Amino acid sequence: MGSNFVYLVAAIAALSGLLFGYDTGVISGALPFIKTQFTLSPEGEGMVVSGVLFGATFSSMISGSLTDKFGRKKVLLTTALLFAAGSVLAAYAPSVDLLVAGRVILGLAIGVASFAAPLYIAEMAPPKVRGTLVAMNQLAIVTGILLSYVIDYYFSASGDWHSMILLGTVPAVLLAIGMLTLPESPRWLVVNEQEDKAGAVLKKVRGTDEVQEEFAEIRTSLAEEKGDWREFFAPHLRSALIIGVGLGMFQQFTGINTVIYYAPKIYKAAGLTSDSVGIMATAGVGLVNLIMTIVSLVLIDRIGRRPLLIIGNLGMLLSLGALSLTFLFNASADVLKFVGIGSTFVYVAFFAISLGPVFWVMISEIYPLRIRGFAMAMATALSWLSNMIVSYTFPVVLDKFGIGATFGGYALITVASLIFCMKLVPETKGLSLESIEKQERKGAFHT
């Protein structure tokens, strides 16, 4: 039962990832109709899109404290309620202000869920499949994005952006029901001196009574920790700090969400003038994202985290360069359409096997238990802050400099990301969370 149960745990928790993906992706198809109804300027478009990002940035900063105080399970349950409330408010908003308010509420839920779900899954999973199970959350995110594109396309003929957003309540209800049936993280229970419950949970998720060694590792890890958030900045964790923050920022500043949020706008610039055709092409991006994320699930615990990051960054760099140069040199209309669509597909494919899932896996692994909540929250918050900056500025920068120069800038940032991953990111494949911590204390991860 244990091996099957841990997959069920991951699947239910990953519903928060599905909501993350749906509520960030749905705006791509809804935005053209919202723009028409409310006569939005480029700055107004940025506000509608980045409302989610503002909420997520704020809530991710406090998500570590919330999960440490109230537990991983209760926090995920609360996010389900926020997802439902935000969807209803945004869908029925009679004004831009209320629409942005609904999007901010959705962002509050997304910010916490993007942190709490990988943490919860990592603390429940055995080492040999931890990377795969945590990456299931990324699979759920891209599934949510693809689902949002399909829903967008279905309602695009009528321009019913209200229904596009409202359907996000369905997985929110499923998440709430599912989390009610799951146990709390055994590691959180040990921290909070509920060792009997922790032992019972470990036996259930492992499917065996032989959990003494893992239980002892958790206890030893706690005994060695000071339990002070300031340890986040201690010398032996400096590399972990740099890795988490760096991966989070590069995940966003390499431009992924310009494609996720603004794909129809990019395709229109490439010559696809129909909103419906643009949304269909965007759905193709979502499908590529889904397929390649599934590929990452197979590879992440086989070839490791670091090789995927290097291969992915190389592919992203080449595709961004192709997109940039095609627009800078004013290619023909047919070439623009081909490269405009093809390069975004290739770019998303390489992102989906690298920075997409690996960031979430790495930050759930590299921090000691007593500060894991705080440390993951900081890395997640900086990722969301970077996301907000990119998404808010993209329509303005695009309007001023054009697609060629804009994506040329993202290509240069990807060069920095590639160098960062090659020089600084260690391999954690197959190691228990406590073993990773021991290596950090020995200086094995020092830069």
Short mmCIF file of C-alpha atoms in Angstrom, two decimals:
data_model
loop_
_atom_site.label_atom_id
_atom_site.label_comp_id
_atom_site.label_asym_id
_atom_site.label_seq_id
_atom_site.Cartn_x
_atom_site.Cartn_y
_atom_site.Cartn_z
CA MET A 1 0.00 0.00 0.00
CA GLY A 2 2.79 2.37 0.91
CA SER A 3 4.31 2.84 -2.53
CA ASN A 4 0.88 3.40 -4.06
CA PHE A 5 -0.20 5.70 -1.25
CA VAL A 6 2.77 8.04 -1.65
CA TYR A 7 1.84 8.50 -5.32
CA LEU A 8 -1.72 9.32 -4.25
CA VAL A 9 -0.35 11.87 -1.76
CA ALA A 10 1.71 13.50 -4.50
CA ALA A 11 -1.19 13.51 -6.96
CA ILE A 12 -3.60 15.19 -4.54
CA ALA A 13 -1.06 17.79 -3.38
CA ALA A 14 -0.20 18.46 -7.02
CA LEU A 15 -3.77 19.64 -7.65
CA SER A 16 -2.49 22.90 -6.20
CA GLY A 17 0.02 22.88 -9.05
CA LEU A 18 -2.82 22.34 -11.51
CA LEU A 19 -4.51 25.43 -10.09
CA PHE A 20 -1.23 27.34 -10.22
CA GLY A 21 -0.95 26.53 -13.93
CA TYR A 22 -4.59 27.13 -14.76
CA ASP A 23 -4.90 30.49 -13.04
CA THR A 24 -1.64 31.81 -14.50
CA GLY A 25 -2.26 30.42 -18.00
CA VAL A 26 -5.94 31.27 -18.41
CA ILE A 27 -5.22 34.99 -18.65
CA SER A 28 -3.40 34.41 -21.95
CA GLY A 29 -6.63 33.67 -23.82
CA ALA A 30 -8.87 35.86 -21.68
CA LEU A 31 -6.74 39.00 -22.00
CA PRO A 32 -7.70 39.99 -25.57
CA PHE A 33 -11.39 40.01 -24.58
CA ILE A 34 -10.75 41.73 -21.24
CA LYS A 35 -8.69 44.34 -23.08
CA THR A 36 -11.59 45.03 -25.45
CA GLN A 37 -14.23 45.20 -22.71
CA PHE A 38 -12.26 47.50 -20.41
CA THR A 39 -10.19 49.32 -23.11
CA LEU A 40 -6.88 48.47 -21.45
CA SER A 41 -3.58 50.25 -22.16
CA PRO A 42 -0.30 48.25 -22.22
CA GLU A 43 0.17 49.28 -18.57
CA GLY A 44 -3.38 48.08 -17.82
CA GLU A 45 -2.63 44.73 -19.43
CA GLY A 46 0.43 44.46 -17.22
CA MET A 47 -1.67 45.16 -14.12
CA VAL A 48 -4.27 42.48 -14.96
CA VAL A 49 -1.57 39.89 -15.61
CA SER A 50 0.72 40.86 -12.74
CA GLY A 51 -2.07 41.03 -10.12
CA VAL A 52 -1.57 37.30 -9.63
CA LEU A 53 2.17 37.82 -9.44
CA PHE A 54 1.88 40.57 -6.84
CA GLY A 55 -0.24 38.34 -4.61
CA ALA A 56 2.07 35.38 -5.15
CA THR A 57 5.20 37.38 -4.36
CA PHE A 58 3.74 38.60 -1.08
CA SER A 59 2.28 35.28 0.08
CA SER A 60 5.38 33.30 -0.85
CA MET A 61 7.38 35.49 1.55
CA ILE A 62 5.25 34.37 4.49
CA SER A 63 4.51 30.84 3.28
CA GLY A 64 7.47 29.39 5.16
CA SER A 65 6.27 30.79 8.47
CA LEU A 66 2.73 29.62 7.76
CA THR A 67 3.71 26.05 6.91
CA ASP A 68 6.11 25.83 9.85
CA LYS A 69 3.48 27.09 12.29
CA PHE A 70 0.28 25.46 11.05
CA GLY A 71 1.59 22.48 9.11
CA ARG A 72 1.87 21.66 5.43
CA LYS A 73 -1.55 20.00 5.21
CA LYS A 74 -3.61 22.82 6.74
CA VAL A 75 -1.92 25.45 4.62
CA LEU A 76 -2.61 23.54 1.40
CA LEU A 77 -6.23 23.12 2.47
CA THR A 78 -6.53 26.87 3.03
CA THR A 79 -5.09 27.62 -0.41
CA ALA A 80 -7.92 25.60 -1.96
CA LEU A 81 -10.44 28.00 -0.41
CA LEU A 82 -8.48 31.02 -1.67
CA PHE A 83 -8.35 29.56 -5.17
CA ALA A 84 -12.13 29.19 -5.22
CA ALA A 85 -12.79 32.68 -3.81
CA GLY A 86 -10.36 34.38 -6.19
CA SER A 87 -11.81 32.61 -9.23
CA VAL A 88 -15.36 33.67 -8.40
CA LEU A 89 -14.41 37.31 -7.75
CA ALA A 90 -12.27 37.65 -10.89
CA ALA A 91 -14.85 35.92 -13.09
CA TYR A 92 -17.74 38.16 -12.05
CA ALA A 93 -15.75 41.40 -11.63
CA PRO A 94 -17.70 44.38 -13.06
CA SER A 95 -14.60 46.60 -13.08
CA VAL A 96 -10.87 46.38 -13.68
CA ASP A 97 -10.18 47.11 -10.00
CA LEU A 98 -12.23 44.12 -8.81
CA LEU A 99 -10.76 41.94 -11.55
CA VAL A 100 -7.26 42.80 -10.35
CA ALA A 101 -8.39 42.18 -6.73
CA GLY A 102 -9.60 38.70 -7.69
CA ARG A 103 -6.33 38.05 -9.47
CA VAL A 104 -4.40 39.17 -6.36
CA ILE A 105 -6.38 36.66 -4.23
CA LEU A 106 -5.55 33.94 -6.75
CA GLY A 107 -1.94 35.05 -6.47
CA LEU A 108 -2.01 34.70 -2.68
CA ALA A 109 -3.11 31.09 -3.13
CA ILE A 110 -0.59 30.39 -5.88
CA GLY A 111 2.34 31.84 -3.94
CA VAL A 112 1.72 29.60 -0.95
CA ALA A 113 0.82 26.54 -3.02
CA SER A 114 3.91 26.85 -5.22
CA PHE A 115 5.99 26.55 -2.07
CA ALA A 116 3.92 24.24 0.14
CA ALA A 117 3.15 21.48 -2.38
CA PRO A 118 6.78 20.66 -3.34
CA LEU A 119 7.76 20.86 0.34
CA TYR A 120 4.96 18.52 1.42
CA ILE A 121 5.66 16.03 -1.37
CA ALA A 122 9.44 16.05 -0.74
CA GLU A 123 8.95 15.38 2.97
CA MET A 124 6.59 12.47 2.25
CA ALA A 125 8.57 10.83 -0.56
CA PRO A 126 11.33 8.18 -0.31
CA PRO A 127 14.71 9.32 -1.75
CA LYS A 128 14.70 7.07 -4.82
CA VAL A 129 11.55 8.64 -6.28
CA ARG A 130 11.60 12.05 -4.57
CA GLY A 131 12.69 13.91 -7.70
CA THR A 132 9.97 12.28 -9.77
CA LEU A 133 7.25 12.93 -7.21
CA VAL A 134 8.21 16.57 -6.65
CA ALA A 135 8.38 17.03 -10.42
CA MET A 136 4.79 15.73 -10.57
CA ASN A 137 3.85 19.12 -9.17
CA GLN A 138 5.50 20.76 -12.19
CA LEU A 139 3.63 18.29 -14.43
CA ALA A 140 0.41 19.41 -12.77
CA ILE A 141 1.35 23.06 -13.35
CA VAL A 142 1.86 22.56 -17.08
CA THR A 143 -1.26 20.39 -17.27
CA GLY A 144 -3.15 23.29 -15.73
CA ILE A 145 -1.63 25.68 -18.27
CA LEU A 146 -2.62 23.40 -21.16
CA LEU A 147 -6.11 22.95 -19.72
CA SER A 148 -6.49 26.72 -19.49
CA TYR A 149 -5.50 27.07 -23.15
CA VAL A 150 -8.08 24.46 -24.19
CA ILE A 151 -10.77 26.21 -22.15
CA ASP A 152 -9.69 29.56 -23.60
CA TYR A 153 -10.02 28.20 -27.13
CA TYR A 154 -13.43 26.68 -26.40
CA PHE A 155 -14.81 30.02 -25.19
CA SER A 156 -12.87 32.21 -27.65
CA ALA A 157 -15.64 32.16 -30.27
CA SER A 158 -18.06 33.75 -27.81
CA GLY A 159 -15.43 35.86 -26.05
CA ASP A 160 -16.70 34.56 -22.69
CA TRP A 161 -13.68 35.34 -20.52
CA HIS A 162 -15.84 35.08 -17.38
CA SER A 163 -16.33 31.31 -17.85
CA MET A 164 -12.65 30.86 -18.69
CA ILE A 165 -11.71 32.13 -15.23
CA LEU A 166 -14.66 30.65 -13.29
CA LEU A 167 -13.84 27.04 -14.20
CA GLY A 168 -10.82 27.28 -11.91
CA THR A 169 -13.17 26.60 -9.00
CA VAL A 170 -13.54 22.92 -10.00
CA PRO A 171 -9.98 21.74 -9.18
CA ALA A 172 -10.06 24.00 -6.10
CA VAL A 173 -12.94 21.98 -4.67
CA LEU A 174 -11.18 18.71 -5.54
CA LEU A 175 -8.00 19.89 -3.76
CA ALA A 176 -9.95 20.77 -0.62
CA ILE A 177 -11.66 17.37 -0.52
CA GLY A 178 -8.41 15.52 -1.23
CA MET A 179 -6.32 17.29 1.41
CA LEU A 180 -8.90 16.44 4.07
CA THR A 181 -8.03 12.75 3.53
CA LEU A 182 -4.22 13.06 3.73
CA PRO A 183 -1.89 12.99 6.78
CA GLU A 184 0.50 15.72 7.88
CA SER A 185 4.18 15.59 6.90
CA PRO A 186 6.09 13.24 9.25
CA ARG A 187 9.02 15.67 9.40
CA TRP A 188 6.76 18.53 10.50
CA LEU A 189 5.24 16.22 13.13
CA VAL A 190 8.69 15.38 14.52
CA VAL A 191 9.61 19.08 14.70
CA ASN A 192 6.41 19.67 16.65
CA GLU A 193 7.07 16.76 19.05
CA GLN A 194 4.37 14.46 17.70
CA GLU A 195 6.65 11.49 17.14
CA ASP A 196 3.99 8.78 17.50
CA LYS A 197 1.94 10.34 14.72
CA ALA A 198 5.08 10.85 12.64
CA GLY A 199 6.00 7.18 12.95
CA ALA A 200 2.52 6.11 11.92
CA VAL A 201 2.61 8.37 8.86
CA LEU A 202 6.04 7.08 7.81
CA LYS A 203 4.84 3.48 8.06
CA LYS A 204 1.79 4.32 5.97
CA VAL A 205 3.63 6.13 3.18
CA ARG A 206 6.49 3.60 3.09
CA GLY A 207 4.23 0.56 3.33
CA THR A 208 6.45 -1.08 5.94
CA ASP A 209 7.10 -1.10 9.67
CA GLU A 210 10.86 -0.84 8.96
CA VAL A 211 11.17 2.93 9.21
CA GLN A 212 13.49 3.17 12.22
CA GLU A 213 16.53 4.22 10.19
CA GLU A 214 14.71 7.05 8.42
CA PHE A 215 13.10 8.12 11.69
CA ALA A 216 16.53 8.20 13.36
CA GLU A 217 17.95 10.32 10.52
CA ILE A 218 15.19 12.88 11.01
CA ARG A 219 15.82 13.02 14.78
CA THR A 220 19.58 13.35 14.31
CA SER A 221 19.11 16.10 11.77
CA LEU A 222 16.93 18.04 14.19
CA ALA A 223 19.36 17.55 17.06
CA GLU A 224 22.20 19.01 15.00
CA GLU A 225 20.21 22.03 13.84
CA LYS A 226 20.15 25.31 15.75
CA GLY A 227 16.64 26.05 14.60
CA ASP A 228 17.39 29.72 13.94
CA TRP A 229 16.43 31.40 10.65
CA ARG A 230 19.79 33.19 10.72
CA GLU A 231 21.44 29.87 9.93
CA PHE A 232 20.10 30.43 6.41
CA PHE A 233 23.06 32.81 6.01
CA ALA A 234 25.63 30.57 7.76
CA PRO A 235 28.85 29.77 5.81
CA HIS A 236 28.00 26.09 5.31
CA LEU A 237 24.67 27.05 3.70
CA ARG A 238 25.98 29.87 1.54
CA SER A 239 26.02 27.69 -1.56
CA ALA A 240 22.47 26.48 -0.91
CA LEU A 241 21.35 30.09 -0.55
CA ILE A 242 23.00 31.09 -3.84
CA ILE A 243 21.68 28.02 -5.69
CA GLY A 244 18.07 28.45 -4.57
CA VAL A 245 17.94 32.19 -5.20
CA GLY A 246 19.85 31.93 -8.47
CA LEU A 247 17.71 29.16 -9.95
CA GLY A 248 14.53 30.97 -8.91
CA MET A 249 15.57 34.20 -10.60
CA PHE A 250 16.91 32.55 -13.75
CA GLN A 251 13.74 30.47 -14.04
CA GLN A 252 11.86 33.73 -14.60
CA PHE A 253 14.37 36.16 -16.14
CA THR A 254 15.03 33.76 -19.02
CA GLY A 255 11.53 34.73 -20.15
CA ILE A 256 9.31 31.67 -19.78
CA ASN A 257 6.21 33.53 -18.67
CA THR A 258 6.37 36.02 -21.50
CA VAL A 259 5.46 33.00 -23.64
CA ILE A 260 2.95 31.54 -21.16
CA TYR A 261 1.09 34.82 -20.54
CA TYR A 262 1.56 36.66 -23.84
CA ALA A 263 1.85 33.94 -26.50
CA PRO A 264 -1.12 35.20 -28.59
CA LYS A 265 0.48 38.67 -28.60
CA ILE A 266 3.79 37.20 -29.83
CA TYR A 267 2.05 35.18 -32.54
CA LYS A 268 0.09 38.22 -33.69
CA ALA A 269 3.39 40.05 -34.14
CA ALA A 270 4.61 37.04 -36.15
CA GLY A 271 1.65 37.36 -38.50
CA LEU A 272 -1.12 35.22 -36.94
CA THR A 273 -3.84 37.88 -36.89
CA SER A 274 -6.80 35.76 -35.72
CA ASP A 275 -7.33 35.56 -31.94
CA SER A 276 -8.64 31.98 -32.26
CA VAL A 277 -5.65 30.84 -34.34
CA GLY A 278 -3.30 32.53 -31.89
CA ILE A 279 -4.95 30.75 -28.96
CA MET A 280 -4.75 27.43 -30.85
CA ALA A 281 -1.02 27.94 -31.40
CA THR A 282 -0.70 28.81 -27.71
CA ALA A 283 -2.43 25.52 -26.86
CA GLY A 284 0.29 23.83 -28.91
CA VAL A 285 2.87 25.45 -26.62
CA GLY A 286 0.97 24.06 -23.65
CA LEU A 287 0.97 20.57 -25.16
CA VAL A 288 4.72 20.69 -25.78
CA ASN A 289 5.19 21.88 -22.19
CA LEU A 290 3.15 18.93 -20.90
CA ILE A 291 4.90 16.29 -23.01
CA MET A 292 8.40 17.47 -22.14
CA THR A 293 7.55 17.76 -18.44
CA ILE A 294 6.54 14.09 -18.56
CA VAL A 295 9.94 13.40 -20.13
CA SER A 296 11.57 15.25 -17.22
CA LEU A 297 9.79 12.94 -14.75
CA VAL A 298 11.49 9.98 -16.39
CA LEU A 299 14.92 11.61 -16.54
CA ILE A 300 15.26 13.58 -13.30
CA ASP A 301 15.98 10.58 -11.04
CA ARG A 302 17.94 8.76 -13.78
CA ILE A 303 20.41 11.21 -15.30
CA GLY A 304 20.13 13.77 -12.51
CA ARG A 305 19.26 17.41 -11.93
CA ARG A 306 22.46 19.07 -13.14
CA PRO A 307 22.67 17.53 -16.65
CA LEU A 308 19.06 18.50 -17.30
CA LEU A 309 19.79 22.10 -16.33
CA ILE A 310 22.77 22.33 -18.68
CA ILE A 311 21.02 20.69 -21.65
CA GLY A 312 17.88 22.75 -21.08
CA ASN A 313 19.68 26.08 -20.90
CA LEU A 314 21.56 25.32 -24.12
CA GLY A 315 18.33 24.56 -25.97
CA MET A 316 16.62 27.65 -24.56
CA LEU A 317 19.54 29.83 -25.63
CA LEU A 318 19.47 28.57 -29.22
CA SER A 319 15.71 29.01 -29.60
CA LEU A 320 15.67 32.49 -28.05
CA GLY A 321 18.54 33.49 -30.32
CA ALA A 322 16.66 32.25 -33.38
CA LEU A 323 13.50 34.14 -32.40
CA SER A 324 15.43 37.33 -31.74
CA LEU A 325 17.51 37.29 -34.93
CA THR A 326 14.51 36.50 -37.14
CA PHE A 327 12.71 39.65 -35.98
CA LEU A 328 15.84 41.83 -35.85
CA PHE A 329 16.67 41.08 -39.49
CA ASN A 330 13.08 41.53 -40.73
CA ALA A 331 12.59 38.07 -42.16
CA SER A 332 9.79 37.36 -44.64
CA ALA A 333 6.22 36.82 -43.42
CA ASP A 334 6.39 33.04 -43.90
CA VAL A 335 9.71 32.80 -42.04
CA LEU A 336 8.34 34.95 -39.20
CA LYS A 337 5.36 32.63 -38.75
CA PHE A 338 7.49 29.49 -38.90
CA VAL A 339 10.22 30.72 -36.56
CA GLY A 340 7.78 32.62 -34.31
CA ILE A 341 5.85 29.44 -33.56
CA GLY A 342 8.70 26.92 -33.89
CA SER A 343 11.19 28.72 -31.66
CA THR A 344 8.67 29.19 -28.85
CA PHE A 345 7.83 25.48 -29.04
CA VAL A 346 11.51 24.51 -28.83
CA TYR A 347 12.18 27.03 -26.08
CA VAL A 348 9.31 25.74 -23.93
CA ALA A 349 10.39 22.13 -24.56
CA PHE A 350 13.88 22.74 -23.17
CA PHE A 351 12.56 24.83 -20.27
CA ALA A 352 10.17 22.00 -19.37
CA ILE A 353 13.01 19.51 -18.84
CA SER A 354 15.25 21.89 -16.94
CA LEU A 355 14.53 25.12 -15.06
CA GLY A 356 10.80 24.33 -14.94
CA PRO A 357 10.88 21.24 -12.71
CA VAL A 358 14.46 21.28 -11.40
CA PHE A 359 14.11 24.57 -9.50
CA TRP A 360 11.23 23.19 -7.41
CA VAL A 361 13.02 19.87 -6.83
CA MET A 362 16.30 21.50 -5.80
CA ILE A 363 14.82 23.96 -3.31
CA SER A 364 12.86 21.14 -1.67
CA GLU A 365 16.12 19.20 -1.17
CA ILE A 366 19.03 21.51 -0.35
CA TYR A 367 17.90 23.18 2.90
CA PRO A 368 18.05 21.71 6.45
CA LEU A 369 14.75 20.70 8.01
CA ARG A 370 14.48 23.39 10.70
CA ILE A 371 14.94 26.24 8.21
CA ARG A 372 13.51 24.50 5.14
CA GLY A 373 10.26 26.43 5.36
CA PHE A 374 11.94 29.83 5.63
CA ALA A 375 14.61 29.06 3.02
CA MET A 376 12.20 27.67 0.43
CA ALA A 377 9.91 30.64 1.03
CA MET A 378 12.71 33.10 0.28
CA ALA A 379 13.73 31.30 -2.92
CA THR A 380 10.10 31.04 -4.01
CA ALA A 381 9.40 34.70 -3.20
CA LEU A 382 12.35 35.87 -5.28
CA SER A 383 11.17 33.68 -8.15
CA TRP A 384 7.73 35.28 -7.97
CA LEU A 385 9.20 38.76 -7.68
CA SER A 386 11.26 38.08 -10.80
CA ASN A 387 8.14 36.74 -12.52
CA MET A 388 6.21 39.90 -11.61
CA ILE A 389 8.96 42.18 -12.93
CA VAL A 390 9.22 40.30 -16.24
CA SER A 391 5.47 39.98 -16.78
CA TYR A 392 4.65 43.58 -15.90
CA THR A 393 7.42 45.07 -18.01
CA PHE A 394 7.14 42.76 -21.04
CA PRO A 395 4.24 44.50 -22.87
CA VAL A 396 5.85 47.90 -22.28
CA VAL A 397 9.34 46.76 -23.35
CA LEU A 398 7.87 44.92 -26.34
CA ASP A 399 5.98 48.04 -27.39
CA LYS A 400 9.13 50.17 -27.14
CA PHE A 401 11.90 47.89 -28.45
CA GLY A 402 10.14 45.16 -30.45
CA ILE A 403 10.29 41.37 -30.24
CA GLY A 404 13.82 40.99 -31.62
CA ALA A 405 15.57 43.14 -29.02
CA THR A 406 13.34 41.94 -26.18
CA PHE A 407 14.05 38.26 -26.72
CA GLY A 408 17.68 39.03 -27.46
CA GLY A 409 17.85 40.31 -23.89
CA TYR A 410 16.35 37.08 -22.57
CA ALA A 411 18.92 35.13 -24.61
CA LEU A 412 21.77 37.01 -22.90
CA ILE A 413 20.29 36.22 -19.49
CA THR A 414 20.10 32.54 -20.52
CA VAL A 415 23.86 32.61 -21.18
CA ALA A 416 24.34 33.71 -17.55
CA SER A 417 21.94 30.96 -16.41
CA LEU A 418 23.92 28.31 -18.29
CA ILE A 419 27.21 29.44 -16.73
CA PHE A 420 25.58 29.52 -13.27
CA CYS A 421 24.30 25.94 -13.59
CA MET A 422 27.61 24.62 -14.91
CA LYS A 423 29.71 26.28 -12.21
CA LEU A 424 27.58 26.23 -9.07
CA VAL A 425 24.76 23.66 -9.08
CA PRO A 426 25.59 20.28 -7.44
CA GLU A 427 23.97 16.90 -8.06
CA THR A 428 21.51 15.62 -5.41
CA LYS A 429 20.09 12.59 -7.24
CA GLY A 430 19.45 9.58 -5.00
CA LEU A 431 20.43 11.24 -1.70
CA SER A 432 18.14 11.45 1.32
CA LEU A 433 17.29 14.94 2.56
CA GLU A 434 19.39 14.29 5.65
CA SER A 435 22.35 13.04 3.56
CA ILE A 436 22.26 16.23 1.50
CA GLU A 437 22.37 18.22 4.73
CA LYS A 438 25.38 16.22 5.97
CA GLN A 439 27.25 16.97 2.74
CA GLU A 440 26.52 20.68 3.15
CA ARG A 441 27.90 20.61 6.70
CA LYS A 442 31.08 18.96 5.39
CA GLY A 443 31.45 21.71 2.79
CA ALA A 444 30.77 19.45 -0.20
CA PHE A 445 28.48 22.04 -1.78
CA HIS A 446 30.67 25.07 -1.12
CA THR A 447 31.34 27.43 -4.02
#
